[in-house]
Amino acid sequence: MNVRVRFAPSPTGFLHIGGLRTALYNYLFARHHGGTFVLRIEDTDQSRYVEGAEQDIIDSLEWTGMEIDEGPGKGGDFGPYRQSERKATYHEYAKQLVDQGQAYYAFDTVEEINEMRERLKKSGNPSPKYDSITRQSMKNSLTLSQDEVEKRMANGDEYVVRLKVPRKETVRFEDEIRGTVSFDTSGLDDQVLLKSDGMPTYHLANVVDDHTMKISHVIRGEEWLSSTPKHILLYKAFGWEPPVMAHLPLIMSPSGGKLSKRKAESEGIPVNTKDYIAGNYEPDALVNFLAYLGWSPGDDSEIHDMEELCELFTLDRVSKGGAVFNHKKLMWYNENYIRDHTVEELEPRVKELLDAEGYEIPSEEYLSKVIELLHERVSKIDEFASMGDFFFATPESYNEKALKKWKTNSAELVQAYKEKISELSGEEFEAAMLKDQLKEVIDAYDVGFGKLMMPLRIAVSGQGFGPDLFPAMELIGKEEVIGRLNTALEKLG
Ligand code: GLU
């Protein structure tokens, strides 16, 4: 089978993290089978169109390393890939269904439809539908004469095209993830296929495009599962073979329930892909994390880059149940990928972050030493700039929590240490020697290591935690370190 899958977002806002996972599963599936990954923009709902959303989708896919094979701006044999540019195709297919007697034109106004619903409600029908029964008493091409229909159309009267949904039929389909799914058509309205503004509905456009673009597998979020019976009915009406269906599990919030935008925000989880880009997350970590959000290779391995994921990914290992978004786990992945990158790989990115903060970098060698010192400690790349700020600027203030460790005898100890290291020559001012000097002071005063170490760290870095202090002091240099100790002694006494 020639595998062709599509990611079909609507450009109604920034690409949500759930949408990115859907894209990823499609991409991994396509690559696993040597197939084609199509990007299709479903922009038929003009009222929800958001300027810039399409570009955001494309940028997000590029940032994570998913290459689009066919799509807007990329081209391909089945374009155009924006639904707003395919209107004529939808009209053609809607007309085909009307001509075949599977669909009809309906001229009813909103008021007339409401009236019908009210009337039926009063007579004891709790959920009235525009369906196989009621359509017979409404204004449509099934009840009006052909003359009347033609006259109304020529007149420019508004109309929609509706699908004749069969009465009381059970629609069944096989879902690759969920198994057999069945739905009863008695709960369905006669679906609108073409709206009065001439635009297709999601259902018509989706089915026509999946068929004409030769999509072999539809892999999408569970929220679309309830639309699938309508799609199956449409495939049947056209006499087309539906693609294989696979509905992905919901992404859940750690506190339970679907991870909605609001929930994510209240739980400190970035919700849009662009927030991860702006937040300096590692794209390969996010990819790895998202791949495991509803899928696993079936062993206890956890770290796989995109190439390996493409090799490992299969639909039969996607879970049915909701997948909980664990932000701590994502940070764990992020940390892992940072450790995995060499100092040389990190250097240009760290430099960019430091430049943005306005820090001056003494030399390339200096920068790579800073990266080495912090490499094992940061979990996000911007921490090289935040945790490492004191390598590039004298601390202007001291962390309040850390200051609690500045005790009454701290000044005396720091003063003694300062006097000792002032006597060192430039060459002697190196990590091992600096540590020896500290030992001498604490021995002389008969205090524990932390009693001097903590105040020293505060004075040099402004913080209560950070990288190994002695190599850091060596790097910062004698003059600057002594200056900082003097400042702390003055300020903190
Ligand atoms: N346009 C729909 C969306 O925004 C596509 C759903 C589907 O994949 O069929 O997700």
Short mmCIF file of C-alpha atoms and ligand atoms in Angstrom, two decimals:
data_model
loop_
_atom_site.label_atom_id
_atom_site.label_comp_id
_atom_site.label_asym_id
_atom_site.label_seq_id
_atom_site.Cartn_x
_atom_site.Cartn_y
_atom_site.Cartn_z
CA MET A 1 0.00 0.00 0.00
CA ASN A 2 1.18 3.48 -0.91
CA VAL A 3 1.06 5.26 2.45
CA ARG A 4 -0.12 8.87 2.26
CA VAL A 5 -1.11 10.72 5.41
CA ARG A 6 -2.08 14.29 6.05
CA PHE A 7 -1.93 16.78 8.87
CA ALA A 8 -4.99 18.96 8.35
CA PRO A 9 -5.10 21.82 10.84
CA SER A 10 -7.52 24.71 10.70
CA PRO A 11 -5.68 28.05 10.87
CA THR A 12 -7.79 29.30 13.76
CA GLY A 13 -4.93 30.09 16.15
CA PHE A 14 -1.42 29.07 17.10
CA LEU A 15 -0.53 25.41 16.79
CA HIS A 16 -1.55 23.70 20.01
CA ILE A 17 0.72 21.07 21.53
CA GLY A 18 -1.97 18.42 20.88
CA GLY A 19 -2.01 19.40 17.21
CA LEU A 20 1.75 19.07 17.13
CA ARG A 21 1.48 15.52 18.49
CA THR A 22 -1.08 14.65 15.78
CA ALA A 23 1.32 16.03 13.16
CA LEU A 24 4.18 14.03 14.69
CA TYR A 25 2.30 10.70 14.67
CA ASN A 26 1.36 11.27 11.03
CA TYR A 27 4.95 12.14 10.21
CA LEU A 28 6.43 9.13 12.03
CA PHE A 29 3.90 6.83 10.38
CA ALA A 30 4.68 8.23 6.93
CA ARG A 31 8.43 7.89 7.39
CA HIS A 32 8.14 4.42 8.91
CA HIS A 33 6.42 3.23 5.74
CA GLY A 34 8.41 5.32 3.27
CA GLY A 35 5.20 7.21 2.57
CA THR A 36 4.16 10.82 2.03
CA PHE A 37 3.39 13.47 4.65
CA VAL A 38 0.91 16.06 3.39
CA LEU A 39 0.06 19.39 5.02
CA ARG A 40 -3.46 20.53 4.20
CA ILE A 41 -4.84 23.80 5.51
CA GLU A 42 -8.53 23.49 6.40
CA ASP A 43 -9.53 27.13 6.16
CA THR A 44 -13.17 26.97 5.10
CA ASP A 45 -14.48 28.62 8.24
CA GLN A 46 -13.76 32.23 7.36
CA SER A 47 -15.14 33.55 10.62
CA ARG A 48 -12.49 31.70 12.64
CA TYR A 49 -9.56 32.43 10.34
CA VAL A 50 -6.55 33.89 12.14
CA GLU A 51 -3.93 35.84 10.24
CA GLY A 52 -0.48 34.28 10.62
CA ALA A 53 -1.77 30.93 11.87
CA GLU A 54 -0.72 29.05 8.73
CA GLN A 55 2.81 30.40 8.96
CA ASP A 56 2.90 29.46 12.63
CA ILE A 57 1.99 25.87 11.70
CA ILE A 58 4.69 25.70 9.05
CA ASP A 59 7.31 27.25 11.34
CA SER A 60 6.39 24.87 14.15
CA LEU A 61 6.76 21.80 11.94
CA GLU A 62 10.08 23.05 10.67
CA TRP A 63 11.37 23.76 14.19
CA THR A 64 10.64 20.19 15.27
CA GLY A 65 12.25 18.77 12.14
CA MET A 66 9.19 17.39 10.37
CA GLU A 67 9.64 17.77 6.64
CA ILE A 68 6.50 18.39 4.64
CA ASP A 69 6.38 16.43 1.37
CA GLU A 70 3.35 18.17 -0.11
CA GLY A 71 1.57 21.29 1.05
CA PRO A 72 1.03 25.01 0.59
CA GLY A 73 4.24 26.64 -0.56
CA LYS A 74 5.72 23.20 -1.18
CA GLY A 75 3.52 22.00 -4.01
CA GLY A 76 2.67 18.46 -5.06
CA ASP A 77 0.50 16.58 -7.52
CA PHE A 78 -2.73 16.92 -5.54
CA GLY A 79 -2.86 20.67 -4.82
CA PRO A 80 -3.97 23.25 -4.09
CA TYR A 81 -3.48 22.35 -0.44
CA ARG A 82 -5.56 25.15 1.03
CA GLN A 83 -9.24 24.30 1.13
CA SER A 84 -10.27 27.89 0.41
CA GLU A 85 -8.63 27.40 -3.00
CA ARG A 86 -10.60 24.23 -3.78
CA LYS A 87 -14.13 25.60 -3.75
CA ALA A 88 -14.91 24.52 -7.31
CA THR A 89 -14.00 20.92 -6.49
CA TYR A 90 -16.41 20.80 -3.55
CA HIS A 91 -19.23 22.27 -5.65
CA GLU A 92 -18.64 19.69 -8.32
CA TYR A 93 -18.83 16.81 -5.82
CA ALA A 94 -21.82 18.26 -3.96
CA LYS A 95 -23.65 18.51 -7.28
CA GLN A 96 -22.71 14.94 -8.09
CA LEU A 97 -24.43 13.78 -4.88
CA VAL A 98 -27.55 15.85 -5.67
CA ASP A 99 -27.65 14.41 -9.20
CA GLN A 100 -27.31 10.89 -7.79
CA GLY A 101 -30.21 11.55 -5.42
CA GLN A 102 -27.97 11.30 -2.32
CA ALA A 103 -28.21 14.97 -1.39
CA TYR A 104 -30.58 17.88 -1.95
CA TYR A 105 -30.86 21.66 -1.98
CA ALA A 106 -32.55 23.18 1.06
CA PHE A 107 -33.90 26.73 1.13
CA ASP A 108 -35.21 26.92 4.69
CA THR A 109 -34.39 30.00 6.69
CA VAL A 110 -33.01 29.76 10.22
CA GLU A 111 -36.43 30.85 11.53
CA GLU A 112 -38.18 28.11 9.61
CA ILE A 113 -35.84 25.48 10.98
CA ASN A 114 -36.28 26.77 14.54
CA GLU A 115 -40.02 26.76 14.08
CA MET A 116 -39.91 23.12 13.01
CA ARG A 117 -37.83 22.21 16.05
CA GLU A 118 -40.14 24.08 18.42
CA ARG A 119 -43.20 22.45 16.93
CA LEU A 120 -41.71 18.97 17.32
CA LYS A 121 -40.52 19.66 20.84
CA LYS A 122 -44.05 20.61 21.82
CA SER A 123 -45.36 17.39 20.41
CA GLY A 124 -42.99 15.43 22.62
CA ASN A 125 -39.80 14.99 20.56
CA PRO A 126 -36.92 16.08 22.85
CA SER A 127 -34.28 16.37 20.14
CA PRO A 128 -35.89 17.17 16.81
CA LYS A 129 -33.74 16.84 13.71
CA TYR A 130 -33.76 17.90 10.09
CA ASP A 131 -33.85 14.26 9.04
CA SER A 132 -35.47 11.65 6.84
CA ILE A 133 -38.87 12.38 8.36
CA THR A 134 -38.89 16.15 8.77
CA ARG A 135 -37.17 16.87 5.45
CA GLN A 136 -40.45 15.90 3.80
CA SER A 137 -42.20 18.93 5.21
CA MET A 138 -39.44 21.49 4.69
CA LYS A 139 -38.52 23.75 1.75
CA ASN A 140 -36.08 21.72 -0.29
CA SER A 141 -35.57 20.22 -3.71
CA LEU A 142 -37.32 17.05 -2.54
CA THR A 143 -40.57 18.87 -1.72
CA LEU A 144 -40.54 21.82 -4.13
CA SER A 145 -41.16 21.46 -7.87
CA GLN A 146 -38.13 21.57 -10.14
CA ASP A 147 -39.43 24.84 -11.57
CA GLU A 148 -39.63 26.39 -8.15
CA VAL A 149 -36.11 25.21 -7.30
CA GLU A 150 -34.69 26.65 -10.50
CA LYS A 151 -36.56 29.90 -10.00
CA ARG A 152 -35.23 30.28 -6.46
CA MET A 153 -31.69 29.59 -7.58
CA ALA A 154 -31.90 32.00 -10.49
CA ASN A 155 -33.31 34.52 -8.07
CA GLY A 156 -30.21 34.20 -5.90
CA ASP A 157 -32.10 32.76 -2.91
CA GLU A 158 -29.82 31.35 -0.22
CA TYR A 159 -29.59 27.58 0.00
CA VAL A 160 -27.50 24.81 1.46
CA VAL A 161 -26.85 21.28 0.21
CA ARG A 162 -27.78 18.54 2.66
CA LEU A 163 -26.90 14.85 2.69
CA LYS A 164 -29.78 12.40 2.83
CA VAL A 165 -28.78 10.59 6.01
CA PRO A 166 -30.47 7.18 6.06
CA ARG A 167 -33.02 6.54 8.76
CA LYS A 168 -32.03 4.19 11.57
CA GLU A 169 -28.92 2.65 10.14
CA THR A 170 -25.93 1.49 12.11
CA VAL A 171 -22.65 2.80 10.73
CA ARG A 172 -19.68 0.60 11.54
CA PHE A 173 -16.01 1.10 10.91
CA GLU A 174 -12.73 -0.34 12.07
CA ASP A 175 -10.48 2.05 13.92
CA GLU A 176 -6.81 1.01 14.02
CA ILE A 177 -6.57 2.11 17.64
CA ARG A 178 -10.07 1.59 18.99
CA GLY A 179 -11.21 -1.48 17.11
CA THR A 180 -14.79 -1.68 15.84
CA VAL A 181 -16.73 1.54 16.33
CA SER A 182 -20.45 1.75 15.64
CA PHE A 183 -22.86 4.65 15.55
CA ASP A 184 -26.59 4.91 15.00
CA THR A 185 -27.68 7.35 12.28
CA SER A 186 -30.91 8.12 14.08
CA GLY A 187 -29.01 10.69 16.14
CA LEU A 188 -27.88 12.58 13.04
CA ASP A 189 -29.26 15.57 11.14
CA ASP A 190 -29.17 15.54 7.37
CA GLN A 191 -25.64 16.93 7.26
CA VAL A 192 -25.07 20.26 5.59
CA LEU A 193 -22.39 19.75 2.93
CA LEU A 194 -22.32 23.17 1.30
CA LYS A 195 -23.12 26.24 3.34
CA SER A 196 -25.13 29.22 2.12
CA ASP A 197 -21.92 31.24 1.65
CA GLY A 198 -20.85 28.65 -0.90
CA MET A 199 -18.19 27.18 1.37
CA PRO A 200 -18.13 23.47 2.09
CA THR A 201 -18.55 22.21 5.64
CA TYR A 202 -15.65 20.47 7.32
CA HIS A 203 -17.27 17.09 6.58
CA LEU A 204 -17.60 17.50 2.82
CA ALA A 205 -14.22 19.16 2.34
CA ASN A 206 -12.45 16.63 4.53
CA VAL A 207 -13.87 13.61 2.71
CA VAL A 208 -13.47 15.01 -0.79
CA ASP A 209 -9.88 15.99 -0.06
CA ASP A 210 -8.88 12.77 1.66
CA HIS A 211 -10.24 10.90 -1.34
CA THR A 212 -8.88 13.11 -4.11
CA MET A 213 -5.51 13.46 -2.37
CA LYS A 214 -5.35 9.64 -2.14
CA ILE A 215 -4.93 9.65 1.64
CA SER A 216 -4.46 6.08 2.85
CA HIS A 217 -4.67 6.64 6.62
CA VAL A 218 -6.51 9.29 8.60
CA ILE A 219 -4.67 9.76 11.90
CA ARG A 220 -6.27 12.44 14.04
CA GLY A 221 -7.36 13.32 17.57
CA GLU A 222 -10.14 11.55 19.41
CA GLU A 223 -12.28 14.70 19.29
CA TRP A 224 -12.96 13.89 15.63
CA LEU A 225 -14.24 10.39 16.31
CA SER A 226 -17.86 11.55 16.44
CA SER A 227 -17.50 13.08 12.96
CA THR A 228 -16.29 9.84 11.44
CA PRO A 229 -19.73 8.19 10.97
CA LYS A 230 -20.77 11.23 8.94
CA HIS A 231 -17.65 10.80 6.87
CA ILE A 232 -18.30 7.09 6.40
CA LEU A 233 -21.81 7.91 5.16
CA LEU A 234 -20.31 10.35 2.68
CA TYR A 235 -17.79 7.80 1.40
CA LYS A 236 -20.67 5.40 0.92
CA ALA A 237 -22.77 7.99 -0.90
CA PHE A 238 -19.89 8.66 -3.29
CA GLY A 239 -19.14 4.97 -3.63
CA TRP A 240 -15.56 5.47 -2.41
CA GLU A 241 -13.43 3.25 -0.19
CA PRO A 242 -12.73 5.15 3.07
CA PRO A 243 -9.13 5.47 4.27
CA VAL A 244 -7.98 3.52 7.33
CA MET A 245 -9.07 5.43 10.43
CA ALA A 246 -6.98 5.91 13.60
CA HIS A 247 -8.11 8.19 16.41
CA LEU A 248 -5.43 9.22 18.89
CA PRO A 249 -6.06 9.33 22.65
CA LEU A 250 -6.78 12.64 24.32
CA ILE A 251 -4.03 14.53 26.07
CA MET A 252 -4.98 14.88 29.73
CA SER A 253 -4.05 17.44 32.33
CA PRO A 254 -2.14 16.20 35.41
CA SER A 255 -5.11 17.24 37.55
CA GLY A 256 -7.50 15.18 35.43
CA GLY A 257 -9.70 16.02 32.45
CA LYS A 258 -8.74 17.10 28.98
CA LEU A 259 -5.75 19.44 28.76
CA SER A 260 -7.61 22.54 27.66
CA LYS A 261 -5.96 25.85 27.06
CA ARG A 262 -7.24 27.23 30.32
CA LYS A 263 -6.20 24.18 32.33
CA ALA A 264 -2.75 24.16 30.81
CA GLU A 265 -2.26 27.80 31.65
CA SER A 266 -3.36 27.34 35.24
CA GLU A 267 -0.96 24.43 35.62
CA GLY A 268 1.99 26.23 34.11
CA ILE A 269 2.10 24.10 30.96
CA PRO A 270 2.89 26.02 27.78
CA VAL A 271 0.09 25.25 25.35
CA ASN A 272 1.23 26.49 21.96
CA THR A 273 4.24 25.25 20.06
CA LYS A 274 5.46 28.81 19.70
CA ASP A 275 5.69 29.06 23.49
CA TYR A 276 8.13 26.14 23.46
CA ILE A 277 10.15 27.83 20.74
CA ALA A 278 10.18 31.14 22.62
CA GLY A 279 10.78 29.27 25.90
CA ASN A 280 14.01 27.80 24.50
CA TYR A 281 13.02 24.16 24.83
CA GLU A 282 15.04 21.61 22.88
CA PRO A 283 12.98 20.62 19.83
CA ASP A 284 14.30 17.05 19.88
CA ALA A 285 13.32 16.73 23.55
CA LEU A 286 9.80 17.92 22.82
CA VAL A 287 9.54 15.50 19.90
CA ASN A 288 10.73 12.60 22.03
CA PHE A 289 8.34 13.55 24.83
CA LEU A 290 5.34 13.96 22.52
CA ALA A 291 6.05 10.66 20.80
CA TYR A 292 5.65 8.95 24.18
CA LEU A 293 2.44 10.83 24.95
CA GLY A 294 0.13 8.04 23.85
CA TRP A 295 2.62 5.63 22.35
CA SER A 296 5.60 3.56 23.44
CA PRO A 297 7.85 1.11 21.63
CA GLY A 298 6.98 -1.66 24.07
CA ASP A 299 10.28 -1.88 25.95
CA ASP A 300 11.59 0.41 28.65
CA SER A 301 13.74 2.54 26.39
CA GLU A 302 12.87 6.23 26.57
CA ILE A 303 15.39 8.26 24.62
CA HIS A 304 15.01 8.18 20.85
CA ASP A 305 15.70 10.86 18.30
CA MET A 306 13.46 11.53 15.32
CA GLU A 307 15.23 9.04 13.10
CA GLU A 308 14.86 6.22 15.63
CA LEU A 309 11.26 7.16 16.33
CA CYS A 310 10.49 6.90 12.61
CA GLU A 311 11.89 3.42 12.67
CA LEU A 312 10.05 2.34 15.82
CA PHE A 313 6.63 3.93 15.38
CA THR A 314 3.62 1.73 14.69
CA LEU A 315 -0.08 2.43 15.21
CA ASP A 316 -0.68 -0.81 17.09
CA ARG A 317 1.38 0.53 19.97
CA VAL A 318 -0.69 3.69 20.34
CA SER A 319 -2.78 3.53 23.50
CA LYS A 320 -6.55 3.97 23.72
CA GLY A 321 -6.60 5.69 27.08
CA GLY A 322 -5.85 9.38 27.62
CA ALA A 323 -2.19 10.34 28.01
CA VAL A 324 -1.27 12.61 30.92
CA PHE A 325 0.95 15.58 30.11
CA ASN A 326 3.72 15.44 32.68
CA HIS A 327 5.75 18.61 32.46
CA LYS A 328 8.45 17.26 34.80
CA LYS A 329 9.00 14.43 32.36
CA LEU A 330 9.40 16.92 29.55
CA MET A 331 12.05 18.74 31.59
CA TRP A 332 13.77 15.42 32.14
CA TYR A 333 13.90 14.91 28.38
CA ASN A 334 15.09 18.46 27.92
CA GLU A 335 17.94 17.97 30.38
CA ASN A 336 18.93 14.76 28.68
CA TYR A 337 19.12 16.36 25.27
CA ILE A 338 21.15 19.29 26.61
CA ARG A 339 23.67 16.86 28.15
CA ASP A 340 23.76 15.05 24.86
CA HIS A 341 24.78 18.14 22.92
CA THR A 342 28.48 18.92 22.87
CA VAL A 343 29.86 22.21 24.16
CA GLU A 344 30.59 23.19 20.54
CA GLU A 345 26.97 22.55 19.57
CA LEU A 346 25.66 24.61 22.44
CA GLU A 347 28.07 27.50 22.08
CA PRO A 348 26.41 29.53 19.29
CA ARG A 349 22.98 29.20 20.91
CA VAL A 350 24.24 30.19 24.36
CA LYS A 351 26.10 33.09 22.80
CA GLU A 352 22.90 34.30 21.19
CA LEU A 353 21.08 34.20 24.53
CA LEU A 354 23.89 36.06 26.28
CA ASP A 355 24.02 38.65 23.50
CA ALA A 356 20.29 39.17 23.87
CA GLU A 357 20.82 39.89 27.57
CA GLY A 358 23.53 42.38 26.67
CA TYR A 359 26.36 40.44 28.35
CA GLU A 360 29.89 40.80 27.16
CA ILE A 361 31.68 37.55 26.45
CA PRO A 362 35.43 37.91 27.17
CA SER A 363 36.48 35.18 24.72
CA GLU A 364 35.30 32.02 23.03
CA GLU A 365 37.46 29.98 25.35
CA TYR A 366 35.88 31.66 28.36
CA LEU A 367 32.40 30.87 27.03
CA SER A 368 33.15 27.22 26.46
CA LYS A 369 34.54 26.91 29.99
CA VAL A 370 31.34 28.43 31.37
CA ILE A 371 29.28 25.95 29.34
CA GLU A 372 31.40 23.06 30.62
CA LEU A 373 30.89 24.18 34.21
CA LEU A 374 27.12 24.44 33.84
CA HIS A 375 26.49 21.59 31.39
CA GLU A 376 25.44 19.07 34.03
CA ARG A 377 23.31 21.53 35.95
CA VAL A 378 20.95 23.23 33.53
CA SER A 379 17.72 21.71 32.33
CA LYS A 380 17.00 24.40 29.75
CA ILE A 381 19.44 26.25 27.56
CA ASP A 382 18.43 29.71 28.81
CA GLU A 383 19.70 28.70 32.25
CA PHE A 384 23.23 29.06 30.90
CA ALA A 385 22.43 32.77 30.86
CA SER A 386 20.36 32.95 34.06
CA MET A 387 22.34 30.59 36.29
CA GLY A 388 25.56 31.69 34.64
CA ASP A 389 24.95 35.44 34.67
CA PHE A 390 27.65 36.02 37.31
CA PHE A 391 30.34 34.85 34.89
CA PHE A 392 29.58 37.88 32.77
CA ALA A 393 28.52 40.55 35.25
CA THR A 394 29.15 41.48 38.86
CA PRO A 395 26.06 40.57 40.92
CA GLU A 396 24.03 43.67 41.65
CA SER A 397 22.01 42.12 44.40
CA TYR A 398 21.92 38.95 46.44
CA ASN A 399 19.23 36.28 46.35
CA GLU A 400 17.06 36.75 49.42
CA LYS A 401 16.69 33.11 50.27
CA ALA A 402 20.43 32.60 49.94
CA LEU A 403 21.07 35.54 52.27
CA LYS A 404 19.60 33.56 55.15
CA LYS A 405 22.86 31.63 55.05
CA TRP A 406 24.89 34.78 55.65
CA LYS A 407 25.38 34.44 59.40
CA THR A 408 26.96 36.63 62.03
CA ASN A 409 30.43 35.09 61.63
CA SER A 410 30.28 35.02 57.82
CA ALA A 411 32.01 38.35 57.33
CA GLU A 412 34.89 37.33 59.55
CA LEU A 413 35.40 34.08 57.62
CA VAL A 414 35.13 35.72 54.23
CA GLN A 415 37.54 38.42 55.34
CA ALA A 416 40.10 35.80 56.43
CA TYR A 417 39.69 33.91 53.16
CA LYS A 418 40.04 37.08 51.15
CA GLU A 419 43.28 37.94 52.89
CA LYS A 420 44.65 34.50 52.11
CA ILE A 421 43.81 34.47 48.45
CA SER A 422 44.99 38.06 47.98
CA GLU A 423 48.49 36.74 48.50
CA LEU A 424 48.22 34.28 45.62
CA SER A 425 49.91 35.17 42.40
CA GLY A 426 47.83 35.22 39.21
CA GLU A 427 49.14 31.79 38.32
CA GLU A 428 48.38 30.33 41.72
CA PHE A 429 44.82 31.54 41.50
CA GLU A 430 43.39 28.20 40.37
CA ALA A 431 40.65 25.87 41.58
CA ALA A 432 42.67 23.35 43.63
CA MET A 433 44.64 26.06 45.37
CA LEU A 434 41.50 28.08 46.09
CA LYS A 435 39.96 25.05 47.69
CA ASP A 436 43.05 24.38 49.83
CA GLN A 437 42.91 27.93 51.11
CA LEU A 438 39.30 27.45 52.13
CA LYS A 439 40.25 24.33 54.07
CA GLU A 440 42.94 26.22 55.88
CA VAL A 441 40.51 28.91 56.96
CA ILE A 442 37.83 26.54 58.20
CA ASP A 443 40.43 24.51 60.07
CA ALA A 444 41.80 27.61 61.71
CA TYR A 445 38.34 28.72 62.79
CA ASP A 446 37.21 25.18 63.48
CA VAL A 447 33.96 25.48 61.48
CA GLY A 448 32.29 23.26 58.90
CA PHE A 449 32.80 23.56 55.16
CA GLY A 450 29.42 25.18 54.50
CA LYS A 451 30.02 27.97 56.98
CA LEU A 452 32.46 29.59 54.60
CA MET A 453 31.37 28.01 51.35
CA MET A 454 27.86 29.48 51.42
CA PRO A 455 28.79 33.10 52.12
CA LEU A 456 31.52 32.79 49.53
CA ARG A 457 29.10 31.56 46.92
CA ILE A 458 26.69 34.38 47.70
CA ALA A 459 29.43 36.99 47.44
CA VAL A 460 30.78 35.66 44.15
CA SER A 461 27.56 34.66 42.36
CA GLY A 462 24.72 36.37 44.24
CA GLN A 463 23.02 32.97 44.43
CA GLY A 464 22.72 30.11 46.89
CA PHE A 465 23.38 27.42 44.31
CA GLY A 466 25.26 27.03 41.06
CA PRO A 467 28.25 25.36 39.46
CA ASP A 468 31.41 24.25 41.19
CA LEU A 469 32.63 27.41 42.89
CA PHE A 470 36.38 27.01 42.73
CA PRO A 471 36.77 26.56 38.98
CA ALA A 472 34.20 29.36 38.59
CA MET A 473 36.37 31.67 40.72
CA GLU A 474 39.44 30.68 38.74
CA LEU A 475 37.65 31.61 35.54
CA ILE A 476 36.32 34.92 36.83
CA GLY A 477 39.85 35.86 37.92
CA LYS A 478 41.58 37.18 41.00
CA GLU A 479 40.88 40.86 40.71
CA GLU A 480 37.19 40.49 40.06
CA VAL A 481 36.70 37.86 42.79
CA ILE A 482 38.44 39.98 45.39
CA GLY A 483 36.36 42.96 44.27
CA ARG A 484 33.19 40.94 44.79
CA LEU A 485 34.29 39.80 48.25
CA ASN A 486 34.97 43.40 49.23
CA THR A 487 31.56 44.49 47.97
CA ALA A 488 29.83 41.74 49.92
CA LEU A 489 31.76 42.60 53.08
CA GLU A 490 30.74 46.22 52.70
CA LYS A 491 27.12 45.52 51.90
CA LEU A 492 26.48 42.61 54.24
CA GLY A 493 29.01 43.36 56.97
N1 GLU B 1 -9.36 20.65 10.43
C1 GLU B 1 -9.46 19.66 11.44
C2 GLU B 1 -8.61 20.13 12.61
O1 GLU B 1 -8.50 21.30 12.79
C3 GLU B 1 -8.98 18.36 10.87
C4 GLU B 1 -9.48 17.14 11.52
C5 GLU B 1 -9.06 15.95 10.70
O2 GLU B 1 -7.88 15.62 10.74
O3 GLU B 1 -9.89 15.42 9.99
O4 GLU B 1 -8.03 19.39 13.36
#
